[in-house]
Short mmCIF file of C-alpha atoms and ligand atoms in Angstrom, two decimals:
data_model
loop_
_atom_site.label_atom_id
_atom_site.label_comp_id
_atom_site.label_asym_id
_atom_site.label_seq_id
_atom_site.Cartn_x
_atom_site.Cartn_y
_atom_site.Cartn_z
CA UNK A 1122 0.00 0.00 0.00
CA UNK A 1123 1.56 3.32 -1.08
CA UNK A 1124 1.11 5.91 1.69
CA UNK A 1125 1.86 9.15 -0.13
CA UNK A 1126 -0.08 10.86 -2.94
CA UNK A 1127 3.05 11.18 -5.10
CA UNK A 1128 6.08 9.06 -5.97
CA UNK A 1129 8.96 11.54 -6.03
CA UNK A 1130 11.87 9.40 -4.82
CA UNK A 1131 12.95 6.10 -3.29
CA UNK A 1132 14.40 8.01 -0.33
CA UNK A 1133 10.81 8.43 0.88
CA UNK A 1134 9.52 4.92 0.13
CA UNK A 1135 9.78 2.10 2.68
CA UNK A 1136 11.17 -1.37 1.86
CA UNK A 1137 7.58 -2.68 2.09
CA UNK A 1138 6.31 -0.13 -0.42
CA UNK A 1139 9.16 -0.91 -2.83
CA UNK A 1140 8.49 -4.61 -2.43
CA UNK A 1141 4.79 -4.15 -3.20
CA UNK A 1142 5.59 -2.13 -6.34
CA UNK A 1143 7.95 -4.90 -7.50
CA UNK A 1144 5.42 -7.67 -6.77
CA UNK A 1145 2.68 -5.95 -8.81
CA UNK A 1146 5.23 -5.08 -11.54
CA UNK A 1147 6.27 -8.76 -11.78
CA UNK A 1148 2.61 -9.68 -12.43
CA UNK A 1149 2.33 -6.88 -15.02
CA UNK A 1150 5.51 -8.04 -16.75
CA UNK A 1151 4.13 -11.56 -17.00
CA UNK A 1152 0.96 -10.18 -18.58
CA UNK A 1153 2.99 -8.11 -21.05
CA UNK A 1154 4.99 -11.21 -22.00
CA UNK A 1155 1.68 -12.98 -22.69
CA UNK A 1156 0.63 -10.14 -24.98
CA UNK A 1157 -1.97 -8.60 -22.63
CA UNK A 1158 -2.22 -4.83 -23.24
CA UNK A 1159 -5.82 -4.02 -22.31
CA UNK A 1160 -6.19 -4.02 -18.55
CA UNK A 1161 -9.06 -2.01 -17.03
CA UNK A 1162 -7.36 -0.55 -13.91
CA UNK A 1163 -7.14 3.07 -15.14
CA UNK A 1164 -10.28 3.19 -17.29
CA UNK A 1165 -11.65 6.74 -17.36
CA UNK A 1166 -8.52 8.25 -15.77
CA UNK A 1167 -6.35 10.96 -17.36
CA UNK A 1168 -2.54 10.84 -17.39
CA UNK A 1169 -0.27 13.66 -18.63
CA UNK A 1170 3.45 13.33 -19.26
CA UNK A 1171 5.16 16.71 -18.75
CA UNK A 1172 8.76 16.53 -19.91
CA UNK A 1173 11.18 19.47 -19.65
CA UNK A 1174 14.10 17.25 -20.80
CA UNK A 1175 14.52 14.75 -23.61
CA UNK A 1176 13.55 11.13 -23.08
CA UNK A 1177 12.84 7.99 -25.08
CA UNK A 1178 12.42 5.20 -22.52
CA UNK A 1179 10.78 6.95 -19.59
CA UNK A 1180 8.26 9.06 -21.51
CA UNK A 1181 7.30 6.33 -23.96
CA UNK A 1182 7.02 3.61 -21.31
CA UNK A 1183 4.85 5.79 -19.05
CA UNK A 1184 2.59 6.51 -22.02
CA UNK A 1185 2.32 2.83 -22.94
CA UNK A 1186 1.86 1.80 -19.30
CA UNK A 1187 -1.04 4.22 -18.90
CA UNK A 1188 -2.62 3.13 -22.21
CA UNK A 1189 -2.22 -0.59 -21.38
CA UNK A 1190 -4.19 0.18 -18.19
CA UNK A 1191 -6.96 1.93 -20.14
CA UNK A 1192 -6.19 5.61 -19.35
CA UNK A 1193 -6.49 8.69 -21.57
CA UNK A 1194 -2.96 10.03 -22.15
CA UNK A 1195 -1.67 13.46 -23.15
CA UNK A 1196 2.01 14.23 -23.76
CA UNK A 1197 3.48 17.69 -23.21
CA UNK A 1198 7.01 18.59 -24.19
CA UNK A 1199 8.15 21.84 -22.56
CA UNK A 1200 9.83 22.83 -25.81
CA UNK A 1201 6.45 23.11 -27.56
CA UNK A 1202 4.27 24.27 -24.65
CA UNK A 1203 3.40 27.57 -22.95
CA UNK A 1204 6.50 27.08 -20.79
CA UNK A 1205 8.25 28.78 -23.72
CA UNK A 1206 6.02 31.82 -23.12
CA UNK A 1207 7.19 32.05 -19.51
CA UNK A 1208 4.55 29.98 -17.70
CA UNK A 1209 5.78 28.75 -14.31
CA UNK A 1210 5.77 25.11 -13.26
CA UNK A 1211 3.13 25.79 -10.61
CA UNK A 1212 0.85 27.56 -13.12
CA UNK A 1213 1.32 24.72 -15.61
CA UNK A 1214 0.37 22.27 -12.84
CA UNK A 1215 -2.75 24.26 -11.90
CA UNK A 1216 -3.76 24.32 -15.58
CA UNK A 1217 -3.43 20.53 -15.83
CA UNK A 1218 -5.37 20.12 -12.59
CA UNK A 1219 -8.19 22.31 -13.93
CA UNK A 1220 -8.47 19.92 -16.89
CA UNK A 1221 -9.10 17.09 -14.40
CA UNK A 1222 -5.83 15.28 -14.89
CA UNK A 1223 -5.46 12.43 -12.43
CA UNK A 1224 -1.71 11.78 -12.88
CA UNK A 1225 1.19 14.01 -13.94
CA UNK A 1226 4.49 12.38 -14.85
CA UNK A 1227 7.21 15.03 -14.77
CA UNK A 1228 10.83 15.14 -15.89
CA UNK A 1229 12.61 18.38 -15.01
CA UNK A 1230 16.23 19.62 -14.98
CA UNK A 1231 15.86 21.02 -11.44
CA UNK A 1232 16.05 18.66 -8.46
CA UNK A 1233 12.92 19.01 -6.32
CA UNK A 1234 10.59 20.11 -9.14
CA UNK A 1235 8.30 17.03 -8.82
CA UNK A 1236 7.95 17.60 -5.08
CA UNK A 1237 7.03 21.25 -5.62
CA UNK A 1238 4.50 20.28 -8.28
CA UNK A 1239 3.02 17.58 -6.03
CA UNK A 1240 2.41 20.13 -3.26
CA UNK A 1241 0.47 22.42 -5.60
CA UNK A 1242 -1.75 20.01 -7.58
CA UNK A 1243 -4.47 17.51 -6.70
CA UNK A 1244 -3.21 15.01 -9.30
CA UNK A 1245 -0.77 12.27 -8.35
CA UNK A 1246 2.74 13.33 -9.37
CA UNK A 1247 5.34 10.76 -10.43
CA UNK A 1248 8.96 11.75 -10.85
CA UNK A 1249 10.36 10.78 -14.26
CA UNK A 1250 13.80 12.17 -13.33
CA UNK A 1251 14.63 15.50 -11.61
CA UNK A 1252 18.04 17.00 -12.25
CA UNK A 1253 20.77 15.19 -10.34
CA UNK A 1254 18.33 14.16 -7.60
CA UNK A 1255 16.27 10.98 -8.25
CA UNK A 1256 14.83 8.78 -10.99
CA UNK A 1257 12.74 6.42 -8.84
CA UNK A 1258 11.01 4.36 -11.52
CA UNK A 1259 14.39 3.69 -13.19
CA UNK A 1260 15.76 2.17 -9.97
CA UNK A 1261 12.53 0.22 -9.47
CA UNK A 1262 12.79 -1.28 -12.95
CA UNK A 1263 16.45 -2.08 -12.36
CA UNK A 1264 15.52 -3.91 -9.16
CA UNK A 1265 12.73 -5.78 -10.96
CA UNK A 1266 15.22 -7.11 -13.51
CA UNK A 1267 17.65 -8.08 -10.71
CA UNK A 1268 14.90 -9.77 -8.72
CA UNK A 1269 13.72 -11.77 -11.72
CA UNK A 1270 17.27 -12.86 -12.55
CA UNK A 1271 18.38 -13.84 -9.04
CA UNK A 1272 15.08 -14.42 -7.18
CA UNK A 1273 15.74 -11.63 -4.65
CA UNK A 1274 17.60 -8.34 -4.29
CA UNK A 1275 18.67 -9.03 -0.69
CA UNK A 1276 22.30 -10.13 -0.52
CA UNK A 1277 23.20 -9.10 -4.08
CA UNK A 1278 26.43 -7.26 -4.72
CA UNK A 1279 25.80 -4.46 -7.22
CA UNK A 1280 28.71 -2.57 -8.80
CA UNK A 1281 27.85 0.82 -10.35
CA UNK A 1282 30.45 2.43 -12.60
CA UNK A 1283 30.17 5.71 -14.48
CA UNK A 1284 29.05 9.25 -13.90
CA UNK A 1285 27.84 8.89 -10.30
CA UNK A 1286 28.07 12.61 -9.59
CA UNK A 1287 25.47 13.75 -12.10
CA UNK A 1288 23.36 10.59 -11.89
CA UNK A 1289 19.84 10.53 -10.47
CA UNK A 1290 19.81 6.81 -11.40
CA UNK A 1291 22.76 6.10 -9.08
CA UNK A 1292 21.10 7.86 -6.14
CA UNK A 1293 17.71 6.17 -6.56
CA UNK A 1294 19.42 2.79 -6.98
CA UNK A 1295 21.53 3.35 -3.88
CA UNK A 1296 18.46 4.24 -1.77
CA UNK A 1297 16.38 1.34 -3.13
CA UNK A 1298 19.07 -1.33 -3.14
CA UNK A 1299 20.17 -0.55 0.42
CA UNK A 1300 16.56 -0.67 1.63
CA UNK A 1301 16.16 -4.12 0.07
CA UNK A 1302 19.42 -5.42 1.58
CA UNK A 1303 21.89 -5.31 -1.34
CA UNK A 1304 25.50 -4.09 -1.19
CA UNK A 1305 26.45 -1.27 -3.53
CA UNK A 1306 30.02 -0.52 -4.65
CA UNK A 1307 30.88 2.34 -6.99
CA UNK A 1308 33.82 3.42 -9.07
CA UNK A 1309 34.48 6.46 -11.28
CA UNK A 1310 37.08 9.18 -11.63
CA UNK A 1311 37.11 11.02 -8.26
CA UNK A 1312 35.72 14.06 -10.06
CA UNK A 1313 32.58 12.05 -10.91
CA UNK A 1314 31.81 10.82 -7.36
CA UNK A 1315 29.98 13.08 -4.87
CA UNK A 1316 31.95 13.69 -1.67
CA UNK A 1317 29.34 12.12 0.62
CA UNK A 1318 28.46 9.01 -1.40
CA UNK A 1319 30.09 6.66 1.13
CA UNK A 1320 28.03 8.28 3.94
CA UNK A 1321 24.92 7.44 1.90
CA UNK A 1322 25.82 3.73 2.15
CA UNK A 1323 27.92 3.03 -0.95
CA UNK A 1324 31.37 1.46 -0.89
CA UNK A 1325 33.55 3.86 -2.90
CA UNK A 1326 36.27 1.76 -4.57
CA UNK A 1327 39.78 2.69 -5.68
CA UNK A 1328 39.67 0.68 -8.93
CA UNK A 1329 37.14 -0.83 -11.33
CA UNK A 1330 38.46 -4.31 -10.45
CA UNK A 1331 37.77 -3.70 -6.74
CA UNK A 1332 34.23 -2.48 -7.50
CA UNK A 1333 33.41 -5.40 -9.80
CA UNK A 1334 35.10 -8.08 -7.65
CA UNK A 1335 32.48 -10.75 -6.80
CA UNK A 1336 29.62 -8.65 -8.20
CA UNK A 1337 26.28 -10.19 -9.22
CA UNK A 1338 25.32 -7.06 -11.16
CA UNK A 1339 27.62 -4.71 -13.07
CA UNK A 1340 25.79 -1.49 -13.99
CA UNK A 1341 27.30 1.10 -16.29
CA UNK A 1342 26.04 4.67 -16.09
CA UNK A 1343 26.02 7.14 -18.94
CA UNK A 1344 28.59 9.90 -19.03
CA UNK A 1345 26.21 12.86 -18.90
CA UNK A 1346 27.92 15.27 -21.22
CA UNK A 1347 24.96 17.67 -21.00
CA UNK A 1348 25.42 18.13 -17.23
CA UNK A 1349 29.21 18.52 -17.33
CA UNK A 1350 30.89 21.84 -17.68
CA UNK A 1351 34.29 20.55 -18.76
CA UNK A 1352 37.44 19.34 -17.05
CA UNK A 1353 36.07 16.37 -15.09
CA UNK A 1354 37.94 13.78 -17.18
CA UNK A 1355 40.34 14.13 -20.10
CA UNK A 1356 38.40 12.62 -23.04
CA UNK A 1357 35.82 9.94 -23.84
CA UNK A 1358 38.61 7.74 -25.25
CA UNK A 1359 40.60 7.94 -22.04
CA UNK A 1360 37.45 7.43 -19.98
CA UNK A 1361 36.73 4.19 -21.88
CA UNK A 1362 40.32 2.98 -21.48
CA UNK A 1363 40.78 3.69 -17.79
CA UNK A 1364 37.27 3.71 -16.30
CA UNK A 1365 34.96 1.80 -18.68
CA UNK A 1366 33.83 -1.82 -18.21
CA UNK A 1367 35.37 -4.23 -20.71
CA UNK A 1368 35.95 -7.98 -21.07
CA UNK A 1369 39.00 -7.92 -18.77
CA UNK A 1370 37.20 -6.03 -15.99
CA UNK A 1371 34.04 -8.19 -16.14
CA UNK A 1372 36.16 -11.29 -15.34
CA UNK A 1373 36.32 -10.06 -11.73
CA UNK A 1374 32.54 -10.39 -11.40
CA UNK A 1375 30.76 -13.67 -10.54
CA UNK A 1376 30.53 -16.07 -13.52
CA UNK A 1377 26.73 -15.59 -13.72
CA UNK A 1378 26.89 -11.81 -13.29
CA UNK A 1379 24.59 -9.66 -15.40
CA UNK A 1380 25.40 -6.40 -17.20
CA UNK A 1381 22.95 -3.51 -16.91
CA UNK A 1382 22.69 0.09 -18.12
CA UNK A 1383 19.74 2.50 -17.81
CA UNK A 1384 20.32 3.85 -21.31
CA UNK A 1385 20.88 5.67 -23.46
CA UNK A 1386 24.34 4.08 -23.77
CA UNK A 1387 27.44 5.80 -25.13
CA UNK A 1388 28.59 2.64 -26.97
CA UNK A 1389 32.22 1.78 -26.33
CA UNK A 1390 32.53 4.35 -23.51
CA UNK A 1391 30.80 3.07 -20.34
CA UNK A 1392 30.58 -0.52 -21.68
CA UNK A 1393 32.11 -2.26 -24.70
CA UNK A 1394 29.73 -3.14 -27.54
CA UNK A 1395 30.28 -6.87 -26.92
CA UNK A 1396 29.10 -6.50 -23.30
CA UNK A 1397 26.10 -4.37 -24.34
CA UNK A 1398 25.03 -6.98 -26.90
CA UNK A 1399 26.34 -10.08 -25.10
CA UNK A 1400 24.55 -12.96 -23.36
CA UNK A 1401 24.90 -11.46 -19.88
CA UNK A 1402 23.35 -8.12 -20.91
CA UNK A 1403 19.91 -7.34 -19.42
CA UNK A 1404 19.58 -3.93 -21.08
CA UNK A 1405 16.58 -4.91 -23.23
CA UNK A 1406 14.91 -6.65 -20.29
CA UNK A 1407 15.29 -3.42 -18.31
CA UNK A 1408 13.18 -1.67 -20.95
CA UNK A 1409 10.32 -4.20 -20.55
CA UNK A 1410 10.67 -3.92 -16.77
CA UNK A 1411 10.22 -0.18 -17.26
CA UNK A 1412 6.74 -0.56 -18.71
CA UNK A 1413 5.76 -3.07 -16.01
CA UNK A 1414 7.05 -0.94 -13.12
CA UNK A 1415 5.27 2.15 -14.44
CA UNK A 1416 2.02 0.18 -14.78
CA UNK A 1417 2.49 -0.96 -11.18
CA UNK A 1418 3.10 2.55 -9.80
CA UNK A 1419 0.08 3.97 -11.68
CA UNK A 1420 -2.16 1.12 -10.52
CA UNK A 1421 -1.06 1.31 -6.87
CA UNK A 1422 -1.56 5.09 -6.70
CA UNK A 1423 -4.98 4.65 -8.29
CA UNK A 1424 -5.88 1.88 -5.79
CA UNK A 1425 -4.81 4.19 -2.95
CA UNK A 1426 -7.42 6.71 -4.10
CA UNK A 1427 -10.11 4.03 -4.44
CA UNK A 1428 -9.50 2.98 -0.81
CA UNK A 1429 -9.69 6.55 0.54
N1 CP B 261 16.89 5.66 -18.64
C1 CP B 261 16.25 6.79 -19.06
O1 CP B 261 15.77 7.60 -18.25
O2 CP B 261 16.19 6.93 -20.41
P1 CP B 261 15.43 8.12 -21.18
O3 CP B 261 16.25 9.36 -20.93
O4 CP B 261 15.43 7.69 -22.62
O5 CP B 261 14.07 8.26 -20.59
#
């Protein structure tokens, strides 16, 4: 049972709430695999995606998730909306509320924007990624793929390598994985690791081999060129050579370890092409998990309202 009106981050969700989302998502994923795309849970409900940053996976999977549950869906891109005429986030939210929207999925470059929106609208707000803060449904879908592969998240060793500093995916995964009892080790150039990441529960490693040693899951994170202002590492080529995950590095992981990446991937930078396309890659499965997890979150928030 989700307690809050909005889902803005995994920092605020309990282990029980995360577990419930994953259980419902596992059922949804099974239905999707069987070809079921016409569930009635959100019949008559209105869902708006409000994206102030580019997206393929998150926006599209939220739209499909809502449609597979029977909702009406509207998509707003800030680039082609009245935001360009100077409308504030709060005024945009009030406008969507006045149209009787039931759910707003927001992606915004500023951390905290979904929380602000949630305080000012009646609709349920779901965070589709806010700045360098959180991307909760990404971490939930990552945990769904891990849980399906290994049976449980508890006890897993998860190595995360890449641009930790600018990554909302890393933070949401750290919060969620720790709550479910996994160990998280990270590695990146020191310039790409926030100073307090160890205090948040991650093991900050001195080498990629140390991070990957004995790992069940090796997750690459995208180098976020759009959030960097230069000087944090010498070049993409050097990043790939000294910090990327390749066939030599992956040998330190467990023999049945899986390779993950939230996408979009910089091919040959965070991971080699052979790892991205290889047998241990779960990158495509993560995409299907994304639709299932977003169906689950929409359904559980809708159920919460039905109970009230
Ligand atoms: N993983 C992720 O958030 O991808 P998009 O930017 O394509 O939504």
